[in-house]
PDB file of C-alpha atoms in Angstrom:
ATOM      1  CA  MET A   1      91.240  10.244 -80.880  1.00 58.00           C
ATOM      2  CA  LEU A   2      90.730  11.639 -84.379  1.00 54.00           C
ATOM      3  CA  SER A   3      93.447  14.269 -83.869  1.00 57.00           C
ATOM      4  CA  ARG A   4      95.911  11.569 -82.771  1.00 57.00           C
ATOM      5  CA  ILE A   5      95.292   9.565 -85.928  1.00 50.00           C
ATOM      6  CA  VAL A   6      95.778  12.681 -88.081  1.00 48.00           C
ATOM      7  CA  THR A   7      99.072  13.458 -86.288  1.00 54.00           C
ATOM      8  CA  LEU A   8     100.282   9.887 -86.794  1.00 52.00           C
ATOM      9  CA  LEU A   9      99.458   9.977 -90.508  1.00 48.00           C
ATOM     10  CA  LEU A  10     101.246  13.301 -91.040  1.00 48.00           C
ATOM     11  CA  PHE A  11     104.323  12.101 -89.149  1.00 48.00           C
ATOM     12  CA  PHE A  12     104.388   8.901 -91.184  1.00 47.00           C
ATOM     13  CA  GLY A  13     104.219  10.846 -94.443  1.00 45.00           C
ATOM     14  CA  LEU A  14     106.743  13.574 -93.652  1.00 43.00           C
ATOM     15  CA  SER A  15     109.323  11.199 -92.205  1.00 43.00           C
ATOM     16  CA  THR A  16     109.569   9.018 -95.333  1.00 43.00           C
ATOM     17  CA  VAL A  17     108.390  11.152 -98.230  1.00 42.00           C
ATOM     18  CA  SER A  18     111.808  11.252 -99.887  1.00 39.00           C
ATOM     19  CA  ALA A  19     112.416   7.511 -99.697  1.00 37.00           C
ATOM     20  CA  GLN A  20     109.995   5.998-102.203  1.00 47.00           C
ATOM     21  CA  GLU A  21     107.286   6.668-104.744  1.00 84.00           C
ATOM     22  CA  TRP A  22     104.289   8.599-103.469  1.00 90.00           C
ATOM     23  CA  GLU A  23     100.796   9.253-104.759  1.00 93.00           C
ATOM     24  CA  PHE A  24      98.615  12.225-103.786  1.00 96.00           C
ATOM     25  CA  SER A  25      94.882  11.970-104.502  1.00 97.00           C
ATOM     26  CA  LEU A  26      91.692  13.991-104.252  1.00 98.00           C
ATOM     27  CA  LEU A  27      88.144  12.604-104.265  1.00 98.00           C
ATOM     28  CA  GLY A  28      84.822  14.303-104.868  1.00 98.00           C
ATOM     29  CA  GLY A  29      81.448  12.630-104.949  1.00 98.00           C
ATOM     30  CA  THR A  30      78.422  11.538-102.991  1.00 98.00           C
ATOM     31  CA  SER A  31      77.693  10.042 -99.578  1.00 98.00           C
ATOM     32  CA  GLY A  32      75.038   7.899 -97.955  1.00 97.00           C
ATOM     33  CA  TYR A  33      74.092   6.360 -94.655  1.00 97.00           C
ATOM     34  CA  MET A  34      72.772   3.050 -93.280  1.00 97.00           C
ATOM     35  CA  GLY A  35      71.434   2.633 -89.787  1.00 96.00           C
ATOM     36  CA  ASP A  36      68.258   2.862 -87.734  1.00 96.00           C
ATOM     37  CA  LEU A  37      66.630   5.248 -90.241  1.00 96.00           C
ATOM     38  CA  ASN A  38      67.774   3.289 -93.305  1.00 95.00           C
ATOM     39  CA  PRO A  39      68.456  -0.346 -92.414  1.00 94.00           C
ATOM     40  CA  GLU A  40      68.022  -1.903 -95.864  1.00 92.00           C
ATOM     41  CA  ASN A  41      69.284   0.271 -98.733  1.00 94.00           C
ATOM     42  CA  PRO A  42      73.086   0.264 -99.268  1.00 93.00           C
ATOM     43  CA  LEU A  43      72.681   2.567-102.292  1.00 93.00           C
ATOM     44  CA  ALA A  44      70.970   5.444-100.476  1.00 94.00           C
ATOM     45  CA  PHE A  45      73.401   8.129-101.658  1.00 96.00           C
ATOM     46  CA  ASN A  46      71.787  11.519-101.044  1.00 95.00           C
ATOM     47  CA  ASP A  47      74.478  14.045-100.044  1.00 97.00           C
ATOM     48  CA  TRP A  48      78.035  15.054-100.905  1.00 97.00           C
ATOM     49  CA  ALA A  49      81.487  13.938 -99.814  1.00 98.00           C
ATOM     50  CA  ALA A  50      85.126  14.874-100.392  1.00 98.00           C
ATOM     51  CA  GLY A  51      88.463  13.370 -99.506  1.00 98.00           C
ATOM     52  CA  ALA A  52      92.234  13.468 -99.855  1.00 98.00           C
ATOM     53  CA  SER A  53      94.898  10.833 -99.421  1.00 97.00           C
ATOM     54  CA  ILE A  54      98.661  10.338 -99.307  1.00 97.00           C
ATOM     55  CA  LYS A  55      99.718   6.907-100.533  1.00 95.00           C
ATOM     56  CA  TYR A  56     103.035   5.106-100.139  1.00 93.00           C
ATOM     57  CA  ASN A  57     103.504   2.542-102.916  1.00 90.00           C
ATOM     58  CA  LEU A  58     105.328  -0.489-101.528  1.00 90.00           C
ATOM     59  CA  ASN A  59     105.527  -1.999-105.034  1.00 88.00           C
ATOM     60  CA  HIS A  60     103.414  -2.348-108.178  1.00 88.00           C
ATOM     61  CA  THR A  61     100.651  -4.131-106.284  1.00 93.00           C
ATOM     62  CA  TRP A  62     100.542  -3.040-102.647  1.00 95.00           C
ATOM     63  CA  GLY A  63     100.243   0.398-101.116  1.00 96.00           C
ATOM     64  CA  ILE A  64      99.517   2.070 -97.786  1.00 97.00           C
ATOM     65  CA  ARG A  65      97.670   5.389 -97.641  1.00 97.00           C
ATOM     66  CA  GLY A  66      96.617   7.908 -95.093  1.00 97.00           C
ATOM     67  CA  ASN A  67      93.058   8.859 -96.025  1.00 98.00           C
ATOM     68  CA  PHE A  68      91.068  11.902 -94.932  1.00 98.00           C
ATOM     69  CA  ALA A  69      87.348  12.105 -95.728  1.00 98.00           C
ATOM     70  CA  TYR A  70      84.432  14.430 -95.089  1.00 98.00           C
ATOM     71  CA  ALA A  71      80.885  13.185 -95.656  1.00 98.00           C
ATOM     72  CA  ASN A  72      77.533  14.885 -95.149  1.00 98.00           C
ATOM     73  CA  LEU A  73      74.822  12.470 -94.019  1.00 98.00           C
ATOM     74  CA  PHE A  74      71.037  12.812 -94.023  1.00 97.00           C
ATOM     75  CA  ALA A  75      68.038  10.558 -93.377  1.00 96.00           C
ATOM     76  CA  TYR A  76      64.381  11.142 -92.581  1.00 95.00           C
ATOM     77  CA  ASP A  77      61.684   8.627 -91.689  1.00 93.00           C
ATOM     78  CA  GLY A  78      59.154  10.598 -93.691  1.00 91.00           C
ATOM     79  CA  ASN A  79      60.899   9.451 -96.893  1.00 92.00           C
ATOM     80  CA  SER A  80      60.604   5.773 -95.985  1.00 92.00           C
ATOM     81  CA  LYS A  81      58.272   3.298 -97.680  1.00 91.00           C
ATOM     82  CA  VAL A  82      57.775   1.521 -94.351  1.00 91.00           C
ATOM     83  CA  GLN A  83      54.701   2.855 -92.566  1.00 90.00           C
ATOM     84  CA  GLN A  84      56.071   2.172 -89.092  1.00 88.00           C
ATOM     85  CA  ARG A  85      59.074   4.380 -89.768  1.00 90.00           C
ATOM     86  CA  VAL A  86      56.913   7.080 -91.336  1.00 90.00           C
ATOM     87  CA  GLU A  87      54.880   7.177 -88.117  1.00 88.00           C
ATOM     88  CA  ARG A  88      58.060   7.262 -86.014  1.00 91.00           C
ATOM     89  CA  ASN A  89      59.014  10.414 -87.966  1.00 92.00           C
ATOM     90  CA  LEU A  90      62.655  10.727 -86.796  1.00 94.00           C
ATOM     91  CA  GLY A  91      65.424  12.379 -88.794  1.00 95.00           C
ATOM     92  CA  PHE A  92      68.962  13.729 -88.644  1.00 97.00           C
ATOM     93  CA  PHE A  93      71.637  15.444 -90.702  1.00 97.00           C
ATOM     94  CA  GLY A  94      75.284  16.187 -90.054  1.00 97.00           C
ATOM     95  CA  SER A  95      78.845  15.634 -91.162  1.00 97.00           C
ATOM     96  CA  VAL A  96      81.296  12.837 -90.442  1.00 98.00           C
ATOM     97  CA  LYS A  97      85.024  13.567 -90.462  1.00 98.00           C
ATOM     98  CA  GLU A  98      87.329  10.592 -90.905  1.00 98.00           C
ATOM     99  CA  ALA A  99      91.059   9.908 -90.711  1.00 98.00           C
ATOM    100  CA  ALA A 100      92.105   6.374 -91.632  1.00 98.00           C
ATOM    101  CA  VAL A 101      95.014   4.147 -92.597  1.00 98.00           C
ATOM    102  CA  LEU A 102      94.175   1.974 -95.619  1.00 98.00           C
ATOM    103  CA  VAL A 103      95.930  -0.871 -97.401  1.00 98.00           C
ATOM    104  CA  ASP A 104      95.424  -0.962-101.201  1.00 98.00           C
ATOM    105  CA  PHE A 105      95.766  -3.993-103.459  1.00 97.00           C
ATOM    106  CA  ASN A 106      96.003  -3.505-107.244  1.00 96.00           C
ATOM    107  CA  PHE A 107      94.850  -6.435-109.366  1.00 95.00           C
ATOM    108  CA  PHE A 108      97.221  -5.410-112.177  1.00 92.00           C
ATOM    109  CA  LYS A 109     100.787  -4.185-111.828  1.00 86.00           C
ATOM    110  CA  TRP A 110     100.393  -0.420-111.498  1.00 82.00           C
ATOM    111  CA  LEU A 111     103.231   1.518-113.145  1.00 78.00           C
ATOM    112  CA  PRO A 112     102.126   4.961-114.366  1.00 73.00           C
ATOM    113  CA  GLN A 113     103.990   6.407-117.365  1.00 65.00           C
ATOM    114  CA  ARG A 114     106.198   3.328-117.996  1.00 62.00           C
ATOM    115  CA  GLY A 115     103.838   0.357-117.809  1.00 59.00           C
ATOM    116  CA  ARG A 116     102.001  -1.165-120.771  1.00 71.00           C
ATOM    117  CA  ILE A 117      98.957  -1.631-118.512  1.00 77.00           C
ATOM    118  CA  VAL A 118      97.619   1.857-117.834  1.00 88.00           C
ATOM    119  CA  TYR A 119      94.645   0.879-115.679  1.00 92.00           C
ATOM    120  CA  THR A 120      93.816  -1.385-112.768  1.00 94.00           C
ATOM    121  CA  PRO A 121      90.923  -2.272-110.481  1.00 97.00           C
ATOM    122  CA  TYR A 122      91.815  -2.291-106.801  1.00 98.00           C
ATOM    123  CA  ILE A 123      90.391  -3.044-103.367  1.00 98.00           C
ATOM    124  CA  PHE A 124      91.163  -1.494-100.000  1.00 98.00           C
ATOM    125  CA  ALA A 125      90.504  -1.928 -96.290  1.00 98.00           C
ATOM    126  CA  GLY A 126      91.771  -0.404 -93.076  1.00 98.00           C
ATOM    127  CA  VAL A 127      90.957   1.213 -89.781  1.00 98.00           C
ATOM    128  CA  GLY A 128      90.151   4.799 -88.883  1.00 98.00           C
ATOM    129  CA  GLY A 129      88.653   7.242 -86.455  1.00 98.00           C
ATOM    130  CA  ILE A 130      85.622   9.480 -86.980  1.00 98.00           C
ATOM    131  CA  SER A 131      83.965  12.444 -85.337  1.00 98.00           C
ATOM    132  CA  PHE A 132      80.269  13.182 -85.840  1.00 98.00           C
ATOM    133  CA  ASP A 133      77.545  15.486 -84.530  1.00 96.00           C
ATOM    134  CA  PRO A 134      73.944  14.732 -85.635  1.00 98.00           C
ATOM    135  CA  LYS A 135      71.476  17.639 -85.778  1.00 98.00           C
ATOM    136  CA  TRP A 136      67.827  18.356 -86.521  1.00 97.00           C
ATOM    137  CA  TYR A 137      65.511  21.352 -86.718  1.00 95.00           C
ATOM    138  CA  LEU A 138      63.019  22.622 -84.188  1.00 93.00           C
ATOM    139  CA  PRO A 139      59.488  23.283 -85.553  1.00 88.00           C
ATOM    140  CA  TYR A 140      59.427  26.079 -88.098  1.00 83.00           C
ATOM    141  CA  ILE A 141      58.031  29.414 -86.942  1.00 83.00           C
ATOM    142  CA  ILE A 142      56.797  31.742 -89.671  1.00 85.00           C
ATOM    143  CA  GLY A 143      59.130  34.697 -90.112  1.00 83.00           C
ATOM    144  CA  GLU A 144      62.027  33.122 -88.223  1.00 83.00           C
ATOM    145  CA  THR A 145      65.117  31.247 -89.364  1.00 88.00           C
ATOM    146  CA  PRO A 146      64.836  27.478 -88.721  1.00 86.00           C
ATOM    147  CA  ARG A 147      66.787  26.550 -85.599  1.00 91.00           C
ATOM    148  CA  LYS A 148      69.322  23.735 -85.781  1.00 94.00           C
ATOM    149  CA  VAL A 149      69.826  21.702 -82.627  1.00 96.00           C
ATOM    150  CA  LYS A 150      72.661  19.334 -81.763  1.00 96.00           C
ATOM    151  CA  LEU A 151      70.834  16.124 -80.889  1.00 97.00           C
ATOM    152  CA  ARG A 152      73.606  14.718 -78.701  1.00 97.00           C
ATOM    153  CA  ASP A 153      73.205  17.642 -76.281  1.00 96.00           C
ATOM    154  CA  MET A 154      69.465  16.953 -76.004  1.00 96.00           C
ATOM    155  CA  GLN A 155      69.922  13.320 -74.816  1.00 96.00           C
ATOM    156  CA  THR A 156      66.889  12.118 -76.742  1.00 95.00           C
ATOM    157  CA  GLU A 157      67.170   8.593 -75.286  1.00 95.00           C
ATOM    158  CA  TYR A 158      67.832   9.663 -71.702  1.00 95.00           C
ATOM    159  CA  HIS A 159      67.279   7.203 -68.863  1.00 93.00           C
ATOM    160  CA  ASP A 160      68.292   8.058 -65.320  1.00 89.00           C
ATOM    161  CA  THR A 161      70.036   4.725 -64.657  1.00 88.00           C
ATOM    162  CA  ASP A 162      70.728   3.021 -68.002  1.00 87.00           C
ATOM    163  CA  ASN A 163      71.584   5.961 -70.268  1.00 89.00           C
ATOM    164  CA  HIS A 164      72.192   9.094 -68.237  1.00 90.00           C
ATOM    165  CA  ARG A 165      75.266  10.455 -70.065  1.00 93.00           C
ATOM    166  CA  PRO A 166      75.527  11.820 -73.625  1.00 95.00           C
ATOM    167  CA  TYR A 167      77.101   9.359 -76.040  1.00 96.00           C
ATOM    168  CA  ALA A 168      80.624   9.970 -77.356  1.00 96.00           C
ATOM    169  CA  ASN A 169      80.748  11.919 -80.612  1.00 96.00           C
ATOM    170  CA  TYR A 170      83.796  10.020 -81.869  1.00 97.00           C
ATOM    171  CA  ALA A 171      84.377   6.343 -82.669  1.00 98.00           C
ATOM    172  CA  PHE A 172      86.556   3.899 -84.558  1.00 98.00           C
ATOM    173  CA  SER A 173      85.603   2.953 -88.099  1.00 98.00           C
ATOM    174  CA  ILE A 174      86.381   0.089 -90.473  1.00 98.00           C
ATOM    175  CA  PRO A 175      86.593   1.325 -94.077  1.00 98.00           C
ATOM    176  CA  PHE A 176      86.586  -1.083 -97.039  1.00 98.00           C
ATOM    177  CA  GLY A 177      85.787  -0.835-100.709  1.00 98.00           C
ATOM    178  CA  ALA A 178      86.947  -0.998-104.311  1.00 98.00           C
ATOM    179  CA  GLY A 179      87.955   1.293-107.139  1.00 98.00           C
ATOM    180  CA  PHE A 180      89.309   1.608-110.651  1.00 98.00           C
ATOM    181  CA  LYS A 181      92.039   3.966-111.861  1.00 95.00           C
ATOM    182  CA  TYR A 182      93.407   4.905-115.276  1.00 95.00           C
ATOM    183  CA  ASN A 183      96.684   6.620-116.062  1.00 92.00           C
ATOM    184  CA  LEU A 184      96.040   9.612-118.327  1.00 90.00           C
ATOM    185  CA  ARG A 185      99.584  10.655-119.062  1.00 81.00           C
ATOM    186  CA  GLY A 186     102.757  10.853-117.028  1.00 82.00           C
ATOM    187  CA  PRO A 187     102.054  11.165-113.300  1.00 88.00           C
ATOM    188  CA  TRP A 188      98.346  12.019-113.662  1.00 92.00           C
ATOM    189  CA  SER A 189      95.620   9.413-113.182  1.00 94.00           C
ATOM    190  CA  VAL A 190      91.842   9.444-112.778  1.00 97.00           C
ATOM    191  CA  GLY A 191      89.470   6.896-111.315  1.00 97.00           C
ATOM    192  CA  VAL A 192      86.328   5.998-109.446  1.00 98.00           C
ATOM    193  CA  GLU A 193      86.038   4.632-105.915  1.00 98.00           C
ATOM    194  CA  VAL A 194      83.249   3.243-103.735  1.00 98.00           C
ATOM    195  CA  GLY A 195      83.843   2.678-100.036  1.00 97.00           C
ATOM    196  CA  TYR A 196      81.736   1.597 -97.079  1.00 97.00           C
ATOM    197  CA  ARG A 197      82.535   2.480 -93.486  1.00 98.00           C
ATOM    198  CA  LEU A 198      81.339   0.453 -90.523  1.00 98.00           C
ATOM    199  CA  ALA A 199      81.191   2.941 -87.640  1.00 98.00           C
ATOM    200  CA  LEU A 200      81.687   1.331 -84.234  1.00 98.00           C
ATOM    201  CA  THR A 201      78.859   3.392 -82.787  1.00 97.00           C
ATOM    202  CA  ASP A 202      75.072   3.274 -83.109  1.00 97.00           C
ATOM    203  CA  TYR A 203      74.616   7.033 -82.795  1.00 97.00           C
ATOM    204  CA  LEU A 204      75.529   8.512 -86.179  1.00 97.00           C
ATOM    205  CA  ASP A 205      71.786   9.189 -86.453  1.00 97.00           C
ATOM    206  CA  ASP A 206      71.088   9.836 -82.730  1.00 97.00           C
ATOM    207  CA  VAL A 207      68.853   6.730 -82.716  1.00 96.00           C
ATOM    208  CA  SER A 208      69.850   3.526 -80.952  1.00 95.00           C
ATOM    209  CA  GLY A 209      67.898   2.145 -78.005  1.00 91.00           C
ATOM    210  CA  ASN A 210      64.572   2.991 -76.387  1.00 92.00           C
ATOM    211  CA  TYR A 211      62.401   6.059 -76.059  1.00 93.00           C
ATOM    212  CA  PRO A 212      63.164   8.111 -72.937  1.00 93.00           C
ATOM    213  CA  THR A 213      60.885   8.046 -69.931  1.00 87.00           C
ATOM    214  CA  GLN A 214      61.742  11.554 -68.714  1.00 91.00           C
ATOM    215  CA  PRO A 215      63.794  14.560 -69.820  1.00 93.00           C
ATOM    216  CA  PRO A 216      67.407  14.926 -68.635  1.00 95.00           C
ATOM    217  CA  PRO A 217      67.996  17.158 -65.596  1.00 93.00           C
ATOM    218  CA  ARG A 218      69.832  19.770 -67.683  1.00 93.00           C
ATOM    219  CA  LEU A 219      69.107  20.978 -71.202  1.00 94.00           C
ATOM    220  CA  PRO A 220      71.120  23.399 -73.381  1.00 93.00           C
ATOM    221  CA  ALA A 221      70.470  27.086 -72.795  1.00 90.00           C
ATOM    222  CA  GLN A 222      67.393  28.560 -74.491  1.00 89.00           C
ATOM    223  CA  LEU A 223      65.886  25.127 -75.111  1.00 92.00           C
ATOM    224  CA  SER A 224      62.802  23.932 -73.230  1.00 93.00           C
ATOM    225  CA  VAL A 225      61.308  20.600 -72.216  1.00 94.00           C
ATOM    226  CA  THR A 226      58.811  21.098 -75.041  1.00 92.00           C
ATOM    227  CA  ASP A 227      61.719  21.317 -77.498  1.00 93.00           C
ATOM    228  CA  TRP A 228      63.187  18.148 -76.006  1.00 94.00           C
ATOM    229  CA  GLN A 229      59.841  16.331 -76.320  1.00 92.00           C
ATOM    230  CA  TYR A 230      59.599  17.278 -79.972  1.00 93.00           C
ATOM    231  CA  LEU A 231      63.104  16.008 -80.798  1.00 94.00           C
ATOM    232  CA  ALA A 232      62.806  12.840 -78.697  1.00 94.00           C
ATOM    233  CA  TYR A 233      59.301  11.795 -79.739  1.00 91.00           C
ATOM    234  CA  ARG A 234      58.710  13.870 -82.895  1.00 84.00           C
ATOM    235  CA  ASN A 235      55.034  14.342 -82.081  1.00 66.00           C
ATOM    236  CA  ALA A 236      52.977  17.123 -80.500  1.00 41.00           C
ATOM    237  CA  ALA A 237      53.498  17.675 -76.779  1.00 43.00           C
ATOM    238  CA  ASN A 238      49.882  16.811 -76.040  1.00 46.00           C
ATOM    239  CA  ALA A 239      49.898  13.592 -78.099  1.00 53.00           C
ATOM    240  CA  ALA A 240      50.440  10.144 -76.639  1.00 62.00           C
ATOM    241  CA  GLN A 241      54.182   9.642 -76.233  1.00 71.00           C
ATOM    242  CA  PRO A 242      55.601   6.416 -77.721  1.00 79.00           C
ATOM    243  CA  VAL A 243      57.349   3.956 -75.433  1.00 78.00           C
ATOM    244  CA  GLY A 244      59.676   1.006 -75.918  1.00 85.00           C
ATOM    245  CA  GLN A 245      62.118   0.531 -78.768  1.00 89.00           C
ATOM    246  CA  ARG A 246      63.223   3.614 -80.695  1.00 92.00           C
ATOM    247  CA  GLY A 247      66.027   2.101 -82.805  1.00 90.00           C
ATOM    248  CA  ASP A 248      66.242  -1.078 -84.875  1.00 89.00           C
ATOM    249  CA  GLY A 249      68.233  -3.111 -82.336  1.00 88.00           C
ATOM    250  CA  ARG A 250      71.395  -3.378 -84.423  1.00 92.00           C
ATOM    251  CA  PRO A 251      74.656  -2.364 -82.694  1.00 94.00           C
ATOM    252  CA  TYR A 252      76.321  -0.225 -85.384  1.00 97.00           C
ATOM    253  CA  ASP A 253      75.593   2.389 -88.049  1.00 97.00           C
ATOM    254  CA  SER A 254      77.527   2.770 -91.294  1.00 97.00           C
ATOM    255  CA  TYR A 255      78.053   5.258 -94.089  1.00 98.00           C
ATOM    256  CA  MET A 256      79.364   5.127 -97.634  1.00 97.00           C
ATOM    257  CA  ILE A 257      81.284   7.350-100.033  1.00 98.00           C
ATOM    258  CA  ALA A 258      81.437   7.096-103.832  1.00 98.00           C
ATOM    259  CA  GLY A 259      83.235   9.479-106.137  1.00 98.00           C
ATOM    260  CA  PHE A 260      85.747  10.344-108.813  1.00 98.00           C
ATOM    261  CA  THR A 261      89.446  10.545-108.008  1.00 98.00           C
ATOM    262  CA  LEU A 262      92.352  12.553-109.400  1.00 97.00           C
ATOM    263  CA  SER A 263      95.868  11.505-108.413  1.00 95.00           C
ATOM    264  CA  TYR A 264      99.444  12.623-108.999  1.00 94.00           C
ATOM    265  CA  THR A 265     102.399  10.256-108.559  1.00 89.00           C
ATOM    266  CA  ILE A 266     105.895  11.380-107.524  1.00 86.00           C
ATOM    267  CA  PHE A 267     108.701   9.036-108.556  1.00 73.00           C
ATOM    268  CA  LYS A 268     112.033   8.570-106.873  1.00 68.00           C
ATOM    269  CA  GLY A 269     114.678  10.403-108.857  1.00 57.00           C
ATOM    270  CA  GLY A 270     112.091  11.246-111.517  1.00 52.00           C
ATOM    271  CA  CYS A 271     112.010   7.630-112.743  1.00 49.00           C
ATOM    272  CA  PRO A 272     108.846   5.529-112.296  1.00 48.00           C
ATOM    273  CA  GLU A 273     110.610   2.365-111.158  1.00 47.00           C
ATOM    274  CA  TRP A 274     110.069   0.819-107.728  1.00 44.00           C
ATOM    275  CA  GLN A 275     113.206  -0.471-106.093  1.00 43.00           C
TER     276      GLN A 275
END
């Protein structure tokens, strides 16, 4: 699904690039996550993100852009101030790759180089596709390199009738947010942007439903049932295994990206006037 969206965006750009004014942008900044391991803090930025976009300016106010983003996500119950989550002791890290189509709205008429107004706040919203792959570490063994494990392959919420297949590692997303940009000189502009993404999946963090009642029939090579128990329950194999709800009961996870932008505008015929 993600590759199809990327192909569509590239086709859209290459087929019309000579027709109107275009804007190419880069973004660098920070990322955060909200979900079963962080249900209440929308400002939990704790990792890095990057992005690039190709924007087609319909006029001074409206624009359509193909947006590509990469965000590293991380959360750990041990950092929570809620005792119940500290005792649950779950965690994950991993990247999210996104391709989206966004619609921008400038509050002021945006005309780099020619306009008397050289800045504008803006808002955006759209639809996209993401791929993700949450991971965590097996217990550290002195003298050995920590082992990363793909949590999806471990089926940490396995149930033989209700949840017997690994979840999909791709989903649709709904990006929305706001920004501010300032024209430095000529075609060059800088800005800041903050965007939230509602992911139409509850497995960005590998936590969604209930604790498993048994291990899956097949585990990845070189991984044991003891490894599975650790990742599913996050307690010692000989401790009492928790039962019941593992997630927070909400249907979707989300993530956010905030950063600085640098953009370059190409004008039709070298003149910054929209037709």
